[in-house]
Short mmCIF file of C-alpha atoms in Angstrom, two decimals:
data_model
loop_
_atom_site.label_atom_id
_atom_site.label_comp_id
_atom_site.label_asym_id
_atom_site.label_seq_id
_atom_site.Cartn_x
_atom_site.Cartn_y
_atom_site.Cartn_z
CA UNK A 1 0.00 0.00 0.00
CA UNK A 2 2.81 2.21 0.89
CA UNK A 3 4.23 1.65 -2.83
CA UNK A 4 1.25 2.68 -4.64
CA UNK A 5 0.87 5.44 -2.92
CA UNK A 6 4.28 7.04 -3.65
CA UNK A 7 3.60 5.34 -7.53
CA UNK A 8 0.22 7.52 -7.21
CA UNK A 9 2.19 10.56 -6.09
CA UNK A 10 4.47 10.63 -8.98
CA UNK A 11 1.90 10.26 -11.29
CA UNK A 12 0.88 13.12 -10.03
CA UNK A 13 4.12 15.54 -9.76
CA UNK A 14 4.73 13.97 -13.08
CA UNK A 15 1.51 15.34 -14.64
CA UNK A 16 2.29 18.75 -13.00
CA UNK A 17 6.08 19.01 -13.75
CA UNK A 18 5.19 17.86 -17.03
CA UNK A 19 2.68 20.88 -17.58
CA UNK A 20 0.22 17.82 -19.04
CA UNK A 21 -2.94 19.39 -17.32
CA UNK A 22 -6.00 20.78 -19.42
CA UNK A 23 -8.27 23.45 -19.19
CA UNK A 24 -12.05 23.03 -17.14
CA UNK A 25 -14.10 20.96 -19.63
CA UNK A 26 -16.63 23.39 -21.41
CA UNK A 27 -19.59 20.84 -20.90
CA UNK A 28 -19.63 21.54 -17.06
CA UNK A 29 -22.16 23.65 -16.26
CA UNK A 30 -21.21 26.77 -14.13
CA UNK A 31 -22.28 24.78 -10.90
CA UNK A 32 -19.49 22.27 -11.74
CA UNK A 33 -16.65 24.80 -12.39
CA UNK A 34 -15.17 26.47 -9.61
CA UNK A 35 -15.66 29.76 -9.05
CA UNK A 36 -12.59 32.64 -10.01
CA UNK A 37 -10.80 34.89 -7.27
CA UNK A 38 -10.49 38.08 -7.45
CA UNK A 39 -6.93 38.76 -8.39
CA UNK A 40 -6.88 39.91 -11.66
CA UNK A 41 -4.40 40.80 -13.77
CA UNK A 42 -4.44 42.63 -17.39
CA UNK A 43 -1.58 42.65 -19.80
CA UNK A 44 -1.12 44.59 -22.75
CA UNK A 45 0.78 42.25 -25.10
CA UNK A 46 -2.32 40.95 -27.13
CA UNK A 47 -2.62 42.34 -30.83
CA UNK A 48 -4.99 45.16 -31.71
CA UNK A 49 -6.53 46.69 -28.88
CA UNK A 50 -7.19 43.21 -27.36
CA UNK A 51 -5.82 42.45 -23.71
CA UNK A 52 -4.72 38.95 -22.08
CA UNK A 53 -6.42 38.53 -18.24
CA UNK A 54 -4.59 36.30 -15.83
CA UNK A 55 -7.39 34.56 -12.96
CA UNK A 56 -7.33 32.31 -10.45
CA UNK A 57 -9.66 29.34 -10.17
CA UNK A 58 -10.38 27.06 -7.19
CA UNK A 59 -11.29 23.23 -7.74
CA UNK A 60 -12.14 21.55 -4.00
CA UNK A 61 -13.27 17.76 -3.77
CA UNK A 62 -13.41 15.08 -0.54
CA UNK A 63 -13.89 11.59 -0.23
CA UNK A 64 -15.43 10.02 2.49
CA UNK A 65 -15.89 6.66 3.54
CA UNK A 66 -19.69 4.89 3.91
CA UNK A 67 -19.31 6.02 7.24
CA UNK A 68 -18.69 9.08 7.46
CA UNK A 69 -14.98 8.96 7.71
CA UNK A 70 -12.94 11.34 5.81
CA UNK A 71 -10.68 9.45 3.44
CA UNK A 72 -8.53 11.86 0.66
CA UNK A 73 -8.83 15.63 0.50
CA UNK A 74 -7.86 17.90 -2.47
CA UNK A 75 -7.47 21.53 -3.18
CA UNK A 76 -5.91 23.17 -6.38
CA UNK A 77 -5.84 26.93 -7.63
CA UNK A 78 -4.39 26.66 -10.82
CA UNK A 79 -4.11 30.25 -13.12
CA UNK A 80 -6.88 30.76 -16.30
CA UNK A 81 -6.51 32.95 -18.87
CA UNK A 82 -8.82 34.95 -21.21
CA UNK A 83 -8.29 37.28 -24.00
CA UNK A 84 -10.43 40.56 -23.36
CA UNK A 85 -11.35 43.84 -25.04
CA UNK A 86 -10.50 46.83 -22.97
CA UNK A 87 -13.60 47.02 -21.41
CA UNK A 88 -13.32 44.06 -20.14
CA UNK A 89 -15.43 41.61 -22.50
CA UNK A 90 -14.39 38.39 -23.45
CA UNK A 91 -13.37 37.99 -26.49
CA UNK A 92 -15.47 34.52 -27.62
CA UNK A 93 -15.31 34.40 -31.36
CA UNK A 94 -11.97 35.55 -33.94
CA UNK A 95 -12.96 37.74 -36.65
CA UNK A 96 -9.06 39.02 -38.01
CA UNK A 97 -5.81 36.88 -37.56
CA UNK A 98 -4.71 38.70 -34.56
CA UNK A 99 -7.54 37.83 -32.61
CA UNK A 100 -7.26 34.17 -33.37
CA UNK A 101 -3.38 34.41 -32.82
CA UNK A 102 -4.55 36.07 -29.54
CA UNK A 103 -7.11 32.80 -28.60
CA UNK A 104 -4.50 30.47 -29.91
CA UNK A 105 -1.68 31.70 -27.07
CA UNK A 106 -4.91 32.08 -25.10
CA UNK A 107 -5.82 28.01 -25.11
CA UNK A 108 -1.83 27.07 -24.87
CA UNK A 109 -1.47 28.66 -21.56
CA UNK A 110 -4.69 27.17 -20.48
CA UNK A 111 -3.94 23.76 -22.05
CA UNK A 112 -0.94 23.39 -19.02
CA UNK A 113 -3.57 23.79 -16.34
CA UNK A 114 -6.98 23.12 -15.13
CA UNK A 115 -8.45 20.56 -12.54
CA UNK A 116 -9.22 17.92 -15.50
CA UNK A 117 -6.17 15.10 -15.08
CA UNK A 118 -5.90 16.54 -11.88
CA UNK A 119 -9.46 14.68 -10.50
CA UNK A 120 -8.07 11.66 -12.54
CA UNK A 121 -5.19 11.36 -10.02
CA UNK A 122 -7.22 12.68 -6.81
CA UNK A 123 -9.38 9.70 -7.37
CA UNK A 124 -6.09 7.54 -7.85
CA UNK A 125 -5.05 8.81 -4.28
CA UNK A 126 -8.91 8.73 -3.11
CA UNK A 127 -8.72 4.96 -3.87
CA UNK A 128 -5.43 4.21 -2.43
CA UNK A 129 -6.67 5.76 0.73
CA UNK A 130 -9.60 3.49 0.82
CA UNK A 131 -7.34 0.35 0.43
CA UNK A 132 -5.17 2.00 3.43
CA UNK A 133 -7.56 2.58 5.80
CA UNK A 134 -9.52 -1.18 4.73
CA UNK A 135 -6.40 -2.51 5.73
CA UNK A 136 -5.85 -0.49 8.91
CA UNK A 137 -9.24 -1.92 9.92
CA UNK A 138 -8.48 -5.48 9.09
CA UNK A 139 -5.19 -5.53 10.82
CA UNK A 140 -6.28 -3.40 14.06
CA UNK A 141 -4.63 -0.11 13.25
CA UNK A 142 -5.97 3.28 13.57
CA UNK A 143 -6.83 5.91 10.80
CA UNK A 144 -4.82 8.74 11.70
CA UNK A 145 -5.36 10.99 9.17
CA UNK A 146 -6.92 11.66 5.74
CA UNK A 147 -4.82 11.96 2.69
CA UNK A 148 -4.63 15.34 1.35
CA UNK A 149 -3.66 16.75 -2.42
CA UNK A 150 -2.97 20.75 -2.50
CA UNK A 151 -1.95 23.20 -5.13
CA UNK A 152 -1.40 26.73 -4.60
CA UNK A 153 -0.48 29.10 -7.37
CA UNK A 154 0.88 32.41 -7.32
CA UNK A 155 0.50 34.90 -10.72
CA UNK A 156 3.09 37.42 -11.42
CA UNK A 157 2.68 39.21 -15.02
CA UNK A 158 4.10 42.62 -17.11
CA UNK A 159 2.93 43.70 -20.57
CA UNK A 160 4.58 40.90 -22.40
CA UNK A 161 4.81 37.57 -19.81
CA UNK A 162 3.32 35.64 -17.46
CA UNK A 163 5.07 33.69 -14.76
CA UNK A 164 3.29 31.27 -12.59
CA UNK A 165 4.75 29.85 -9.18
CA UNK A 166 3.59 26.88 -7.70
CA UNK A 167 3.45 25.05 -4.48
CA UNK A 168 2.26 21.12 -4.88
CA UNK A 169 1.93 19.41 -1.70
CA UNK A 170 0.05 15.72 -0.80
CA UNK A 171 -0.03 13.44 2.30
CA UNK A 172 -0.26 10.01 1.72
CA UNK A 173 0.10 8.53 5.49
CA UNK A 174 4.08 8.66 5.74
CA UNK A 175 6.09 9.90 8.21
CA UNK A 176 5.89 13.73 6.45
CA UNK A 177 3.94 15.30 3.93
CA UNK A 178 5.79 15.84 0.11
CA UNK A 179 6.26 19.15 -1.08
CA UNK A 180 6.93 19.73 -4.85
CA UNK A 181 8.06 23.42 -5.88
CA UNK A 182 6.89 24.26 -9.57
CA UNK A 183 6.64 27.48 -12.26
CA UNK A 184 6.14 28.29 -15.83
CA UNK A 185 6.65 30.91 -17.37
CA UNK A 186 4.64 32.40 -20.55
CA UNK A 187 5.56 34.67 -23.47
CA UNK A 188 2.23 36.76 -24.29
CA UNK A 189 4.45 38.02 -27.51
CA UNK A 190 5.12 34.49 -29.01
CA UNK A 191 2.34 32.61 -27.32
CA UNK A 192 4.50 29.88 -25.70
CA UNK A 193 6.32 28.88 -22.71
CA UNK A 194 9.84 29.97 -22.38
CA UNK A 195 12.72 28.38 -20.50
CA UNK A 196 14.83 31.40 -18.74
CA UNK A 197 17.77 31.11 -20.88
CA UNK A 198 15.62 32.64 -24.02
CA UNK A 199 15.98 36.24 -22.25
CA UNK A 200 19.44 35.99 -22.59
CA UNK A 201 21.17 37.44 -25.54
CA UNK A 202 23.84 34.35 -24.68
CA UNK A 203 21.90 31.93 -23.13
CA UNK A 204 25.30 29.64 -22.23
CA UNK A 205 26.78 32.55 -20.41
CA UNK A 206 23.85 33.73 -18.61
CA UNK A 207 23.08 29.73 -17.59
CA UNK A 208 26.54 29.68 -16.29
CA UNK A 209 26.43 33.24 -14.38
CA UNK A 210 23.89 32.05 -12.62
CA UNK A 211 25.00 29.02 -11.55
CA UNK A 212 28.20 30.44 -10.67
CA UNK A 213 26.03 33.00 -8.19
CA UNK A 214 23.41 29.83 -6.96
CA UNK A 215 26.70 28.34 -5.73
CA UNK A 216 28.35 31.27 -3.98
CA UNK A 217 24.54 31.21 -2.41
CA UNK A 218 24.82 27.46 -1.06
CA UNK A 219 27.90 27.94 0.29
CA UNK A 220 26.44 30.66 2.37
CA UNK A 221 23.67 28.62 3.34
CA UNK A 222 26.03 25.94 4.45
CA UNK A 223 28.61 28.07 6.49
CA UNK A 224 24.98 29.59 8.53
CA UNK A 225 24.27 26.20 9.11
CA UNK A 226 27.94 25.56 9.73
CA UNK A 227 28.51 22.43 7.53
CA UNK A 228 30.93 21.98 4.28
CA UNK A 229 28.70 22.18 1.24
CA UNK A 230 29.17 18.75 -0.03
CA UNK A 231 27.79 17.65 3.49
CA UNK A 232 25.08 20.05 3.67
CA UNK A 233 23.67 19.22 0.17
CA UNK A 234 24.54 16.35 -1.53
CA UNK A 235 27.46 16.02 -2.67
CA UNK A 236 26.46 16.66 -6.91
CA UNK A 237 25.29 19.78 -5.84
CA UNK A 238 26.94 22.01 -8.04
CA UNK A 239 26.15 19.82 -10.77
CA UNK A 240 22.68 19.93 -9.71
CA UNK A 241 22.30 23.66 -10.27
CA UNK A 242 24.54 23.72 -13.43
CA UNK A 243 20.66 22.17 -14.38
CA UNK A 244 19.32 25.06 -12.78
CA UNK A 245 16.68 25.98 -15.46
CA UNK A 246 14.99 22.75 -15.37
CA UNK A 247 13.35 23.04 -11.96
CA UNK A 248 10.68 26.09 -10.34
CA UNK A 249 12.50 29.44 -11.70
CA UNK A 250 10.20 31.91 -12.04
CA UNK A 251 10.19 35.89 -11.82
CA UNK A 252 8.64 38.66 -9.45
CA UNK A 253 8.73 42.27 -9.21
CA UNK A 254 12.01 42.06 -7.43
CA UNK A 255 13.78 39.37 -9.48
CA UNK A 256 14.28 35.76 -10.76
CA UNK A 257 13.66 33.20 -8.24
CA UNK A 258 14.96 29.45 -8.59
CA UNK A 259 13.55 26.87 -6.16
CA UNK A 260 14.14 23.42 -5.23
CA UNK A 261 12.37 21.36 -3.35
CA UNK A 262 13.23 18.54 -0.55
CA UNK A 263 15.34 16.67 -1.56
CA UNK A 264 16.13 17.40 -5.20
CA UNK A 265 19.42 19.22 -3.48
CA UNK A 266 19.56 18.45 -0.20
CA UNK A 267 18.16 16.16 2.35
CA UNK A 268 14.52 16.71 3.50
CA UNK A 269 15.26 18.28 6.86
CA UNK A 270 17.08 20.76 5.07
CA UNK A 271 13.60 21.94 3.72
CA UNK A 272 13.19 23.28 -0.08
CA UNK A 273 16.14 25.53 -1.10
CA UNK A 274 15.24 28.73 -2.55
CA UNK A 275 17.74 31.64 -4.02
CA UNK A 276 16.69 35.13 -5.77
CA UNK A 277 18.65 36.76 -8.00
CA UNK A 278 17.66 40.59 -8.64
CA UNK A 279 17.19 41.90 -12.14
CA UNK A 280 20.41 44.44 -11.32
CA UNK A 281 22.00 41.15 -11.62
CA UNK A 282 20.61 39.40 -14.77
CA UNK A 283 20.20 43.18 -16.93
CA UNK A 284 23.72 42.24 -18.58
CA UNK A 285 22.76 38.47 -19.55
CA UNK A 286 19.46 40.31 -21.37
CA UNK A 287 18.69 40.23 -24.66
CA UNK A 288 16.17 43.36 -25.69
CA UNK A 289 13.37 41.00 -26.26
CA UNK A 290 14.07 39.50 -22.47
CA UNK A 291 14.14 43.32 -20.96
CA UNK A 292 10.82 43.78 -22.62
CA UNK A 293 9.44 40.61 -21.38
CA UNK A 294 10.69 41.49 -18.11
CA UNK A 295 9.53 44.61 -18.30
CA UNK A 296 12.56 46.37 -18.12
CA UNK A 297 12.65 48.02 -20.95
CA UNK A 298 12.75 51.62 -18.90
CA UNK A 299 14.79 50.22 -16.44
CA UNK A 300 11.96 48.76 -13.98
CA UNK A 301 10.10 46.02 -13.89
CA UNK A 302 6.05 47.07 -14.76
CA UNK A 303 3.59 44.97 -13.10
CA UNK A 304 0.98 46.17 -15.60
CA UNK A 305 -1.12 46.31 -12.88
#
C-alpha cells in the first residue's frame, strides 16, 4: 500500500512538472466549475486593442468513507486565462488573424492547467486511501489521518509575460507530507512557454552566471548552518544547479527566483532551497526582447497592474 501510494504521487508531480494538465471541460455547467478569485491581472501584449487577463480558479473535492470517515482531500488553484477587449469583454469568437493568434496563445497557456487530469489522479489517491484505511481496519490499526492533495499558485505578469509559481503538496500517510516546488513561465508576444535562458542574448553565459552566483549562495547557506557544502547538500550539488533551469524558476517584481524542493538538493530536513537573484543582476545576460518581457525596458520592472 505504501508503494502505490508514492507510484500515485508521482503520477501526479509527473503530470504537473510535465505541464500535461488541461483546461475546465466546457460541458460543465457553471455549478461544476469552480468559481474565479479576485486577483486579476491585465496585460497589454495581445494584438490590436485586445488584452490577455490572468485569474485564479479554485477546484475543491473530498472523499469520504460509507461512514462518514474522511478518506482523501484535495485543493488546487491553478491560473486561467482569457483574451479581453478593454472594457473588459471576453473575447469569444476571432474575426481578423490577430484575434485568433490572440485565442491560440490564449488556449496554450490554459492547455498546461486546469483541474481535469488533476481529478483523474485525486481519485487515484482517493482509492489508495480506501485500500489504506480497509487494511488499517483489518489488521487493528488506527486511521490517523486523511490523505490530502494541494496546489497553490501564485501569478506574477508585465505587458509581455506571465510567470506562474507553484506550491504542490500531498499526504499520503508517511512519516511527512511531500512538497513539490513548480513554475512556468509564458511569453504573451510568441504565445509559448519559455525556458529562462531565451531572455538571454547568450543563453550559455547567462546559464553559467547564474549558476556560478546559486553556488556562492549554497555555500552561504552551508557556512549559517555551519557544515561543508558537499555535506550540507549532496554532494552533486553544483552539478545539480549547473541544471538550474529545469526546476521552479520563475520571476517577481524584485527578481528571478529558482527553487528546489526537498530533496532534489539536499536532504529533506534541510527543507526546499530557494535563491533570488535581482534583475540588477541578470540586466547584462538580457537580450532586448528578455528586458521587454521582463519589463525592463525603462529600467523597472512594470507589473501592468
Amino acid at each position: 500500500l505504501f508503494m502505490e501510494a508514492i507510484i500515485a504521487l508521482l503520477l501526479v508531480i509527473s503530470t504537473l512538472t510535465a505541464c500535461a494538465g488541461k483546461a475546465p471541460d466546457q460541458s460543465q455547467s457553471p455549478e461544476e466549475l469552480a468559481p474565479l478569485q479576485e486577483n486579476v491581472v491585465m496585460s497589454e501584449a495581445a494584438p490590436e486593442s485586445l488584452r490577455y487577463r490572468v485569474e485564479t480558479a479554485v477546484y475543491e473535492d473530498a472523499v469520504v468513507a460509507d461512514d462518514g470517515t474522511e478518506l482523501a482531500t484535495c485543493r488546487f488553484e491553478y491560473p486561467v486565462m482569457t483574451v479581453c477587449w478593454p472594457d473588459g469583454t471576453p473575447l469569444e469568437k476571432a474575426q481578423t488573424s490577430a484575434e485568433k493568434q490572440a485565442l491560440a496563445a490564449m488556449e496554450t497557456f490554459n492547455d498546461q492547467f486546469g483541474p481535469t487530469s488533476l481529478k483523474e489522479e485525486f481519485q487515484t489517491m482517493a482509492d489508495t486511501a480506501r485500500e489504506d484505511r480497509d487494511f488499517r481496519q483489518e489488521s487493528g490499526w488506527e486511521w490517523t489521518s486523511a490523505y490530502a492533495m494541494e496546489l497553490d499558485s501564485e501569478v506574477y505578469q508585465t505587458d509581455q509575460m506571465v510567470s506562474i509559481s507553484a506550491t504542490y503538496y500531498s499526504y499520503t500517510g508517511g512519516s511527512h507530507p511531500n512538497t513539490v516546488l513548480l513554475a512556468w513561465n509564458f511569453d504573451l508576444t510568441t504565445g509559448q512557454f519559455f525556458t529562462p535562458e531565451l531572455l538571454a542574448t547568450d543563453g550559455k553565459a547567462f546559464s553559467q552566471a547564474v549558476q556560478e552566483e546559486l553556488v556562492s549562495q549554497s555555500r552561504l547557506v552551508a557556512a549559517e548552518n555551519e557544515m561543508p557544502s558537499e555535506e550540507f547538500f549532496w554532494s552533486n550539488y553544483e552539478e545539480i544547479l549547473s541544471t538550474w533551469s529545469s526546476y521552479a524558476v520563475s520571476f517577481d517584481e524584485t527578481g528571478m527566483t529558482v527553487a528546489f524542493s526537498p530533496y532534489e538538493l539536499a536532504a529533506y530536513a534541510a527543507g526546499a532551497q530557494i535563491y533570488h537573484l535581482s534583475y540588477e543582476e541578470l540586466m547584462p545576460y538580457l537580450s532586448p526582447h528578455g528586458m521587454e518581457l521582463l519589463g525592463l525596458d525603462s529600467g523597472e520592472p512594470d507589473t501592468a497592474g
